[in-house]
PDB file of C-alpha atoms in Angstrom:
ATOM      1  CA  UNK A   1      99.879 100.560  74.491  1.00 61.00           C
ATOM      2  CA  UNK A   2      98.867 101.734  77.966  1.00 83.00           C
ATOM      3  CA  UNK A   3      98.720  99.049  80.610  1.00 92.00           C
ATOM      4  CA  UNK A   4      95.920  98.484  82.923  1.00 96.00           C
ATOM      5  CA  UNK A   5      95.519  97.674  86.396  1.00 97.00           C
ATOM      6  CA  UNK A   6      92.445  96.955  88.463  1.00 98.00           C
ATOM      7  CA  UNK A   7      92.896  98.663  91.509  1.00 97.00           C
ATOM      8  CA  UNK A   8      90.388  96.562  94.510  1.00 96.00           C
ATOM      9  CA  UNK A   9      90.610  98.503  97.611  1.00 95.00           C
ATOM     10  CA  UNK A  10      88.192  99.285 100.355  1.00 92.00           C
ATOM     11  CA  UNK A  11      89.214 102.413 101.815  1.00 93.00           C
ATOM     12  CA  UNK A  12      88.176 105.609  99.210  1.00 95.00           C
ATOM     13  CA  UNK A  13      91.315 107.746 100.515  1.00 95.00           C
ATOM     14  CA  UNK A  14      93.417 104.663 100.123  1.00 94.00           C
ATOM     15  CA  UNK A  15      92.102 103.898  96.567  1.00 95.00           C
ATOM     16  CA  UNK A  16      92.129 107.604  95.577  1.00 96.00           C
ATOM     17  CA  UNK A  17      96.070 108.079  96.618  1.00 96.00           C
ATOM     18  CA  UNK A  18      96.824 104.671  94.776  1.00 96.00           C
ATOM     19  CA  UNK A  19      94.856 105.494  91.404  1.00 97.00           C
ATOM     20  CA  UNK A  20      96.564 108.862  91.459  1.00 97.00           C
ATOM     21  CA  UNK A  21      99.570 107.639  91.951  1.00 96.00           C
ATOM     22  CA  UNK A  22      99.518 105.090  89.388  1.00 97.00           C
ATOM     23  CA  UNK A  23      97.672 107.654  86.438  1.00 97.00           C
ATOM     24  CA  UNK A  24     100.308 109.642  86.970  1.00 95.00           C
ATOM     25  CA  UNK A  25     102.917 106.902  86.080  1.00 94.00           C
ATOM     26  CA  UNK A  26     101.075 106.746  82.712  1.00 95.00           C
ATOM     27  CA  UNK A  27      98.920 103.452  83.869  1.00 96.00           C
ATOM     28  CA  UNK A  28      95.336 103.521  82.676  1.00 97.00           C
ATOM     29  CA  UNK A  29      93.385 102.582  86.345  1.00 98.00           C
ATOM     30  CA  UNK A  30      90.160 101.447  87.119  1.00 98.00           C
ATOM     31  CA  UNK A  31      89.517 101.110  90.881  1.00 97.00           C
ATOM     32  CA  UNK A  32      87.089  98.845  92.763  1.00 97.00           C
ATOM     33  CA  UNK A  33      86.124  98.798  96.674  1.00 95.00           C
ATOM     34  CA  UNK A  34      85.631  95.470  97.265  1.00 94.00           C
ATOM     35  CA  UNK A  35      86.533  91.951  95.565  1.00 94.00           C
ATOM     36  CA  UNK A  36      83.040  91.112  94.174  1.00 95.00           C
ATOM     37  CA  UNK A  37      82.957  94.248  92.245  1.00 96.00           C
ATOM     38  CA  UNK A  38      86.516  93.370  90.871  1.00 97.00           C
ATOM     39  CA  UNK A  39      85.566  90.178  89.595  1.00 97.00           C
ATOM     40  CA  UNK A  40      82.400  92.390  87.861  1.00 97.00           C
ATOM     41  CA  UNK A  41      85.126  94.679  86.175  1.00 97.00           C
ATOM     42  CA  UNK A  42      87.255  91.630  85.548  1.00 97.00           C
ATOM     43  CA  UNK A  43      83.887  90.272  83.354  1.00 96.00           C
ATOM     44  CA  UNK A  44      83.814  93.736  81.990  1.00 95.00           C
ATOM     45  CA  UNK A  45      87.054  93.942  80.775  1.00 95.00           C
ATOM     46  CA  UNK A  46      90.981  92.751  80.795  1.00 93.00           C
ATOM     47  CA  UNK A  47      93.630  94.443  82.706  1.00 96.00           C
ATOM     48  CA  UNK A  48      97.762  93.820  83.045  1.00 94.00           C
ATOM     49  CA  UNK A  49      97.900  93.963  86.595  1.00 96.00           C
ATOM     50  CA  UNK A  50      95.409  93.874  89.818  1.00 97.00           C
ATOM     51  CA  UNK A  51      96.824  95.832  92.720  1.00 97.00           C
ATOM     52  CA  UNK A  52      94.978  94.367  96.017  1.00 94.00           C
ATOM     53  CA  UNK A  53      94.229  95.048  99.695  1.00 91.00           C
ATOM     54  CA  UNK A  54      94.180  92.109 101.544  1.00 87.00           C
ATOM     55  CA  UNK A  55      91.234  92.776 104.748  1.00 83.00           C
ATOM     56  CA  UNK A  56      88.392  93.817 102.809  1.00 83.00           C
ATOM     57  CA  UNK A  57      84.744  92.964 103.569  1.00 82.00           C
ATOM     58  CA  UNK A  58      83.216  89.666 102.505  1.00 86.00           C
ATOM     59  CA  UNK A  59      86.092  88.194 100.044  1.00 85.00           C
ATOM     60  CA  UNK A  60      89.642  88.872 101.194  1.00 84.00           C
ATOM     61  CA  UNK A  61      92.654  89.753  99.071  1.00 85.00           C
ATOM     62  CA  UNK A  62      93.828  86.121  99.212  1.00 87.00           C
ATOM     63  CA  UNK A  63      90.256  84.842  97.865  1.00 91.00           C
ATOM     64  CA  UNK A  64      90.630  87.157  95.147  1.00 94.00           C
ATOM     65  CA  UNK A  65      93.782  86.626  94.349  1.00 93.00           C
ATOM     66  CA  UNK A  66      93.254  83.275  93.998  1.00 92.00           C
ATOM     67  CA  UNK A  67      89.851  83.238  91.958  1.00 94.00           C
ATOM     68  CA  UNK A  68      92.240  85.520  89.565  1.00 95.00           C
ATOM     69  CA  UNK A  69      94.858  83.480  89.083  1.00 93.00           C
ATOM     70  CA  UNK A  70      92.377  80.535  88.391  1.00 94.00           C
ATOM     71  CA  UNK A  71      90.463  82.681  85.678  1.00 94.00           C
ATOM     72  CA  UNK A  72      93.274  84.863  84.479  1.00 93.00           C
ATOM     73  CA  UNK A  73      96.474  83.282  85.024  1.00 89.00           C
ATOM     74  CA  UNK A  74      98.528  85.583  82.606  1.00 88.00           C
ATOM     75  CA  UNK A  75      97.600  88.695  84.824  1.00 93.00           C
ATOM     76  CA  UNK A  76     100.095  90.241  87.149  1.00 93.00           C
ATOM     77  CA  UNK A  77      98.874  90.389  90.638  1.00 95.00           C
ATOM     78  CA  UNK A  78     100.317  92.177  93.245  1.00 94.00           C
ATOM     79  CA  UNK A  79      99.411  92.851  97.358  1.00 92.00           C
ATOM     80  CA  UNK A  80      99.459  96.119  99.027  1.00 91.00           C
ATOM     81  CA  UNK A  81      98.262  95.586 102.646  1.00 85.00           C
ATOM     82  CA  UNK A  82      99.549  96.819 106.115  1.00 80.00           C
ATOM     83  CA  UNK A  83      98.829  93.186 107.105  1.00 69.00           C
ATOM     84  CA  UNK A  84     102.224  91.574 107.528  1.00 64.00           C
ATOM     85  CA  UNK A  85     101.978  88.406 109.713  1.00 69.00           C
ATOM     86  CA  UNK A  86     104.545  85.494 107.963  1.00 73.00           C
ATOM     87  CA  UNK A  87     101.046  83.568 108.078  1.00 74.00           C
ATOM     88  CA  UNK A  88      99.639  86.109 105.750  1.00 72.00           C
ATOM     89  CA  UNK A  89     102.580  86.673 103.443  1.00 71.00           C
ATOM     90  CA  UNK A  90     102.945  82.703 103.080  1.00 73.00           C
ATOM     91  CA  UNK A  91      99.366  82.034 102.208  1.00 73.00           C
ATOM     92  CA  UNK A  92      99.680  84.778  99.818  1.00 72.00           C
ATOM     93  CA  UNK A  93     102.769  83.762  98.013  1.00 75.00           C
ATOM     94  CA  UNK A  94     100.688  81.269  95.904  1.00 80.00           C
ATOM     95  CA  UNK A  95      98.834  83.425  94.272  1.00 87.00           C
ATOM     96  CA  UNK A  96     100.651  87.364  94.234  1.00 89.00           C
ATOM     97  CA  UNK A  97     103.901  87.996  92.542  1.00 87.00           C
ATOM     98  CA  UNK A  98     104.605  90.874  94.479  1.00 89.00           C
ATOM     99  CA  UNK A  99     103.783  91.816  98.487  1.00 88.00           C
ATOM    100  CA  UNK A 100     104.036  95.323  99.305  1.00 90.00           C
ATOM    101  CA  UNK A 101     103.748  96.900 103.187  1.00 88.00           C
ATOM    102  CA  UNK A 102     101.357  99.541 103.077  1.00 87.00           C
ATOM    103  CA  UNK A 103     102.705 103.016 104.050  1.00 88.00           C
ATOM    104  CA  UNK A 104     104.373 101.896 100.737  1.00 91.00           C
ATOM    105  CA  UNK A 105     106.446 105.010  99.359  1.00 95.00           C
ATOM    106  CA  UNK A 106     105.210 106.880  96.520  1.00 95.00           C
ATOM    107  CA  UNK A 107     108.210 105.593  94.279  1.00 96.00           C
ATOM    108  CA  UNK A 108     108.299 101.988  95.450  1.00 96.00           C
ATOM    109  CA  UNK A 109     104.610 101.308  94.275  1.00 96.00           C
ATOM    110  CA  UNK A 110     105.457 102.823  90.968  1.00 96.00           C
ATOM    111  CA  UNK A 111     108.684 100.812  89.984  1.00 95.00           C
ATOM    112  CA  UNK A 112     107.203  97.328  91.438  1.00 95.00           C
ATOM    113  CA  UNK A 113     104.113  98.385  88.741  1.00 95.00           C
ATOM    114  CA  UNK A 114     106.145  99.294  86.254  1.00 92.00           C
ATOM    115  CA  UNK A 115     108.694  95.954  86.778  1.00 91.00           C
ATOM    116  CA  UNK A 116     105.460  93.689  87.332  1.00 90.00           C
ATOM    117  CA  UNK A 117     103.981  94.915  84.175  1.00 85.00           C
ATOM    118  CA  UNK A 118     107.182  94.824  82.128  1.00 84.00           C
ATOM    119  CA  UNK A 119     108.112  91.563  83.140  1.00 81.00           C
ATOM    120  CA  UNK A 120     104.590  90.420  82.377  1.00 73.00           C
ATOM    121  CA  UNK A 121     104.942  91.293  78.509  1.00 69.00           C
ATOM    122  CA  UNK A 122     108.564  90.008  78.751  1.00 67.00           C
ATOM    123  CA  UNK A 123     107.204  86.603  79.686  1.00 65.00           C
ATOM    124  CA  UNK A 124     103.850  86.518  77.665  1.00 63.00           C
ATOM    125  CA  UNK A 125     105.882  86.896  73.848  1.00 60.00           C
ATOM    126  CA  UNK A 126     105.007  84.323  72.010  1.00 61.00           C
ATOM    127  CA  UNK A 127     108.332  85.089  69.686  1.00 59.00           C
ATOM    128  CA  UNK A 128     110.407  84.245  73.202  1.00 53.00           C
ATOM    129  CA  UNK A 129     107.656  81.414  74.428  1.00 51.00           C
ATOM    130  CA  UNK A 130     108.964  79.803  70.632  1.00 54.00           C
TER     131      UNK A 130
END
């Protein structure tokens, strides 16, 4: 089965580089440019993983974040942002598994997808929950 992430970022050349990126690891992507229309795909549909910006306009990456892991706590959820103030990465710890520093190499973003995602199945069977 494919996996699918939810892409929510508010720059088109950003979110363009990103969804290729990640369709051409074999992820099926859906992309978004801003949180409130993430939570509308998140009604829409289910994903794996959300990949997030963290300064976009109106709802941040943290506000998201959160509201996600509050609605769908068995989603993998994963910052990309060239914010990096220990404030930020702190108050983002709650709710991402993973923090990456945007430039983020081509390679990097792929393998922390692929481990987030793997580990995510890994923990959600029910035969290893037992």
């Amino acid at each position: 089965m494919t996996q699918s992430v939810l892409v929510t970022e508010d720059d088109q050349v950003q979110r363009e580089i990103i969804r290729d990126i990640l369709e051409q690891a074999g992820f099926e992507v859906r992309v978004a440019d801003s949180a409130e229309r993430a939570l509308d795909a998140l009604r829409e549909d289910d994903f794996h993983l959300l990949l997030t910006d963290m300064r976009m306009p109106g709802m941040d990456g943290i506000e998201l974040l959160t509201e996600v892991q509050r609605k769908h706590p068995h989603m993998a959820r994963i910052i990309l942002s060239g914010l990096s103030s220990q404030d930020m990465i702190i108050k983002a710890a709650g709710a991402a598994h993973q923090f990456l520093l945007k430039p983020c190499e081509t390679e990097l973003l792929k393998r922390t997808v692929i481990r987030t995602c793997v580990l995510r199945d890994f923990l959600d069977n029910k035969v290893l929950e037992r």
